[in-house]
Every structure is written in structure tokens, then in C-alpha cells.
Short mmCIF file of C-alpha atoms in Angstrom, two decimals:
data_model
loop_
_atom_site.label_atom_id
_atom_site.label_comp_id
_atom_site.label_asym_id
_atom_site.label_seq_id
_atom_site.Cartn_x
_atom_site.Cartn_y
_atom_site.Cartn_z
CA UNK I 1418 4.27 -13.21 22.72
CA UNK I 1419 3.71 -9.49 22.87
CA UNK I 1420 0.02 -7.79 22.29
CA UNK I 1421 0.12 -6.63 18.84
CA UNK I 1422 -0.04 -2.75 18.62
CA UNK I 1423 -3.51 -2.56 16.59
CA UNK I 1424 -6.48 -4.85 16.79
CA UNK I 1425 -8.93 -4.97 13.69
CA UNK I 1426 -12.81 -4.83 14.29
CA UNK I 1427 -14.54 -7.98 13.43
CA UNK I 1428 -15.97 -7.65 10.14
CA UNK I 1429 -19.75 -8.01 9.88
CA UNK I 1430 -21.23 -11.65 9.12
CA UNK I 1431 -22.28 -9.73 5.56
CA UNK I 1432 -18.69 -9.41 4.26
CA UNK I 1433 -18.22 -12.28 2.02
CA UNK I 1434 -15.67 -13.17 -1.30
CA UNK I 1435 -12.40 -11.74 -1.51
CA UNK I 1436 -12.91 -8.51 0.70
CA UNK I 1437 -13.64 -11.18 3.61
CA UNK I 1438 -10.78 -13.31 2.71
CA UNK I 1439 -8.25 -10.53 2.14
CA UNK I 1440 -9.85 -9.09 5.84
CA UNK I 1441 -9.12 -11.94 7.36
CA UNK I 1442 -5.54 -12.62 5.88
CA UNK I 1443 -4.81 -8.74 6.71
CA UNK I 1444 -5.46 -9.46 10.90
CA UNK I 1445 -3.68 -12.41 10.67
CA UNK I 1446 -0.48 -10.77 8.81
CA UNK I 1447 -1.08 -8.06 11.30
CA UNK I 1448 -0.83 -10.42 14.13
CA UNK I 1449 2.70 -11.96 12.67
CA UNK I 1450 4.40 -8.42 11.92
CA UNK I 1451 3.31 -6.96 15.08
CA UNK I 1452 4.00 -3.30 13.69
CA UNK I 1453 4.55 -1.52 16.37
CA UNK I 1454 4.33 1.74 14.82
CA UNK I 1455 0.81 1.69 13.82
CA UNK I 1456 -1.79 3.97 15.11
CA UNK I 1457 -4.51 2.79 16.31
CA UNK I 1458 -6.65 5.99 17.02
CA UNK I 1459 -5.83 6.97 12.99
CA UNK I 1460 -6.07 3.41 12.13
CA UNK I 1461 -9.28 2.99 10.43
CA UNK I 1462 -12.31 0.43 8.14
CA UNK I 1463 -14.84 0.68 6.86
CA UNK I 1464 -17.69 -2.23 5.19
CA UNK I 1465 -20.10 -1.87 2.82
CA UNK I 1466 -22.10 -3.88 0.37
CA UNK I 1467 -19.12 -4.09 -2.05
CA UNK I 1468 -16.28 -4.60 0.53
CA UNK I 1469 -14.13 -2.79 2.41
CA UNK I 1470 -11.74 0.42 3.04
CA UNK I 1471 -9.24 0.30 5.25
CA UNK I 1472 -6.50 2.70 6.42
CA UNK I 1473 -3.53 2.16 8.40
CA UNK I 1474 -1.58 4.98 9.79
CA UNK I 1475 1.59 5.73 10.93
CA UNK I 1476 1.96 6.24 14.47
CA UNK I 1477 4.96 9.02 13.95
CA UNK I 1478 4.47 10.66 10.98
CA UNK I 1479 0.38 11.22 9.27
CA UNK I 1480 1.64 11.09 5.86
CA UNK I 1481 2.96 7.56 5.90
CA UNK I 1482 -0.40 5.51 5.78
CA UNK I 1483 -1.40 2.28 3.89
CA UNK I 1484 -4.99 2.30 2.25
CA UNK I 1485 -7.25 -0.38 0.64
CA UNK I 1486 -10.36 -0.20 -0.77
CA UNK I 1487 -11.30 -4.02 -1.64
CA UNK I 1488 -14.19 -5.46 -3.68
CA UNK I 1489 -15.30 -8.66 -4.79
CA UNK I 1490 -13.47 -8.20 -8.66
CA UNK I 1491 -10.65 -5.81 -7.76
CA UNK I 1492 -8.94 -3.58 -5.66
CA UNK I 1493 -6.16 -1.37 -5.02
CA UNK I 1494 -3.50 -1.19 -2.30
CA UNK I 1495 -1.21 2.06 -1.65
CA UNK I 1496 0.81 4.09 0.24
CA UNK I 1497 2.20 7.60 -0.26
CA UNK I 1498 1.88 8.27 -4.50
CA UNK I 1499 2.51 4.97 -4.82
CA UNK I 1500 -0.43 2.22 -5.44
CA UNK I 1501 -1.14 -1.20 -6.78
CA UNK I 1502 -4.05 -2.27 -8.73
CA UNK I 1503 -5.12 -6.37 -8.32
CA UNK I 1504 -7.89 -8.09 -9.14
CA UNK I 1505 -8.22 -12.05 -9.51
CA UNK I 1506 -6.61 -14.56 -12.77
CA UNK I 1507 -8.68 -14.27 -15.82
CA UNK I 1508 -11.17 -17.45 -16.45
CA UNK I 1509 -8.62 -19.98 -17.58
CA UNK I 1510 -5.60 -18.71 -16.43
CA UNK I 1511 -4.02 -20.20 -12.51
CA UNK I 1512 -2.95 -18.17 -10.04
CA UNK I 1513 0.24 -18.57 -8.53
CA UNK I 1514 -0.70 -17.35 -5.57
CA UNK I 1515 -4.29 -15.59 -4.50
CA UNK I 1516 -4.92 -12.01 -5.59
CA UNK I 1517 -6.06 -11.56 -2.07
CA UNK I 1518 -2.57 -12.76 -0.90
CA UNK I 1519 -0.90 -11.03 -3.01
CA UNK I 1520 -2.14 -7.89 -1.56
CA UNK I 1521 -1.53 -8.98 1.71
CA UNK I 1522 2.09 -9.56 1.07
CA UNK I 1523 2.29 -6.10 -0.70
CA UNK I 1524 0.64 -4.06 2.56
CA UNK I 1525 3.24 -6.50 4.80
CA UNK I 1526 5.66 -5.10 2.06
CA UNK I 1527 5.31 -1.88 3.17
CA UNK I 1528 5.29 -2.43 6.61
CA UNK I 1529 8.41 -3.76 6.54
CA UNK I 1530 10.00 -0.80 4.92
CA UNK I 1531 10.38 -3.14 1.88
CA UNK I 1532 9.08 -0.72 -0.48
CA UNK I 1533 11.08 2.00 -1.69
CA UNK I 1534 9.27 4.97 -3.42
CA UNK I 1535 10.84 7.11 -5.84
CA UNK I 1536 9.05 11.03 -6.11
CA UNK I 1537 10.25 13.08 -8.81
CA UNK I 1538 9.67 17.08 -8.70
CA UNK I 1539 9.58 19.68 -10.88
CA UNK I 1540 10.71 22.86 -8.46
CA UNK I 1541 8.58 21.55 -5.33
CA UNK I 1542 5.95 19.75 -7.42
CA UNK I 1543 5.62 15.95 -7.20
CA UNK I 1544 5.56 15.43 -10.67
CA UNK I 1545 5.79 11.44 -10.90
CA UNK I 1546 6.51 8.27 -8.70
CA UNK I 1547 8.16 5.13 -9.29
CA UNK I 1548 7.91 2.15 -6.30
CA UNK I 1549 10.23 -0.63 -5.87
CA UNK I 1550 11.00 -3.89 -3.91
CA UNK I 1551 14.31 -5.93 -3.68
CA UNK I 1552 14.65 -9.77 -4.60
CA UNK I 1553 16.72 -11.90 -2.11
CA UNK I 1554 19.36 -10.21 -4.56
CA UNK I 1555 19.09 -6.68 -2.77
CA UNK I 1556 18.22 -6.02 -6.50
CA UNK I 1557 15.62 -3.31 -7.65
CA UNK I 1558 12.24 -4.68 -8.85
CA UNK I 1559 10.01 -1.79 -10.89
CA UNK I 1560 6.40 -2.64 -9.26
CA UNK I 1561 4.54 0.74 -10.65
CA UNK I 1562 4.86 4.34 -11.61
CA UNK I 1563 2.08 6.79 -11.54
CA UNK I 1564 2.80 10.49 -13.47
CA UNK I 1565 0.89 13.04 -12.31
CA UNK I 1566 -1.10 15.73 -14.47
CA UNK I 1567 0.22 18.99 -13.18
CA UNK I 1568 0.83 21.79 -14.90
CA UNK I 1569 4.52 22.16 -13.18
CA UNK I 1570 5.39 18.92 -15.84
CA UNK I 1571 5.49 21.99 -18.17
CA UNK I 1572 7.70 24.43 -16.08
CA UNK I 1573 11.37 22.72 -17.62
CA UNK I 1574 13.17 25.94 -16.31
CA UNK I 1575 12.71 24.67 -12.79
CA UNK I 1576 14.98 22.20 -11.58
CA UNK I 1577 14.08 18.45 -11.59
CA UNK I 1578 14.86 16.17 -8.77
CA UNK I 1579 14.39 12.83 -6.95
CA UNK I 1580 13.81 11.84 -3.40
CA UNK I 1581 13.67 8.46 -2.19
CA UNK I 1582 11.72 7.03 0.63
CA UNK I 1583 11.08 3.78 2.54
CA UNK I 1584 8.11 3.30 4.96
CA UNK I 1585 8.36 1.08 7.94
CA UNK I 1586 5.82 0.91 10.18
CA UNK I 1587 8.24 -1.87 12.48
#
């Protein structure tokens, strides 16, 4: 088995909850995917009292990262525009799987060039995006869309368009 193309610090014996357990399923993700095109000079974390930050970078290409910034009651995952907010079941309802794995899977996801991001502009203003993954189907799955407030959303003389985008990191 090859050497995997960025090794994670240790965390500190302080980082407990769901930052430590999402740490911990992150490396050994990491260690499966073996994404070659991660940086590891750019690739950085960070601990604190309430958890973590974390961002992984592109080895080609700055402006493809993946950032998290984990705590012990919620957290959010993105890349480019696009982002995901988790944080664990209500009291009383059961998870299907673990918030903290299902963050995971959505940062392996992206690594994979699984996500597809949708940016629409207003002349050369992002003014909105839209992410998506694909069921076994190859079929389209809305996961988020974030509009921005920009005063180009007002400008409807200039042209509107879309560009789409996958990230891989493999």
C-alpha cells in the first residue's frame, strides 16, 4: 500500500465529543482515499476548546479547498460557495447514521469529485450556488443552495449564467 499524500497531526489528548470522533474518522477516510492531490504545505488544523478547524487544499489549484470548523453541537463542512450545516438527531429522534459520519462521507464526497457545484452570475458576479451529488442512479440529488447578497442580484440588464464544477482531489 502506497504512503498516503497528507498525514494529519495528532490531535491533543483535550479534544473530546464529536470534534474528536469526526478527527479521527477524517484520518482514517483520509488513509482509504489516499487523495493524492492534496497539499500538504496548504493543508491545515487547528484545536481549540470547542473543537476544531481544518482545511484541506488542493495541491493544483488554491481555490479548490475543503474546510471544517467542528464543535461539540454542530458544524459545517464546505468547499468552494458551497457548504453543509450538521449537527447531531434531536433528543428522541435515531440517527441513521452519525452526524460525525455523515460529514465524513460528505468531505470524502468531495474528494472524489462527487459533488457537483452549480455558480450562477449576474455579469461576472457569483450571485448564487446550488451543490449536488448523484444516487447509484447517476441521478441529481439537491444537497444545498446558498444566494448571495450582492448588489449585482439587482443589475437584470446584465446577462445571467451558470457554470458547473466538480472537485476531485484523486
Amino acid at each position: 500500500m502506497h504512503e498516503m499524500s497528507v498525514r494529519l497531526p495528532d490531535p491533543p489528548d483535550s479534544l473530546k465529543g464529536a470534534p474528536r470522533v469526526f478527527y479521527d474518522e477524517l484520518r482514517q477516510m483520509l488513509e482509504a482515499v489516499q487523495p493524492a492531490q492534496l497539499d500538504a504545505g496548504k493543508t491545515s488544523v487547528a484545536f481549540d476548546k470547542k473543537g476544531l478547524e481544518i482545511e484541506l487544499v488542493h495541491s493544483d489549484r488554491d481555490d479548490w479547498g475543503i474546510w471544517a470548523t467542528v464543535g461539540e453541537k454542530d458544524a459545517i463542512v464546505g468547499t468552494s460557495y458551497a457548504h453543509e450545516h450538521f449537527a447531531p438527531a434531536s433528543q428522541g429522534t435515531v440517527e441513521e447514521r452519525p452526524w460525525t459520519t455523515e460529514m465524513v462521507d460528505f468531505v470524502a464526497e468531495v474528494l472524489r469529485g462527487e459533488v457537483e457545484m452549480q455558480t450562477t452570475f449576474r455579469g461576472s458576479t457569483p450571485i448564487s450556488v446550488e451543490h449536488f451529488n448523484f444516487d447509484e442512479n447517476g441521478e441529481r440529488n439537491a444537497l444545498g443552495h446558498t444566494g448571495f447578497l450582492v448588489p449585482a442580484r439587482l443589475f437584470f440588464w446584465r446577462p445571467k449564467r451558470a457554470e458547473t464544477e466538480r472537485v476531485s482531489f484523486l
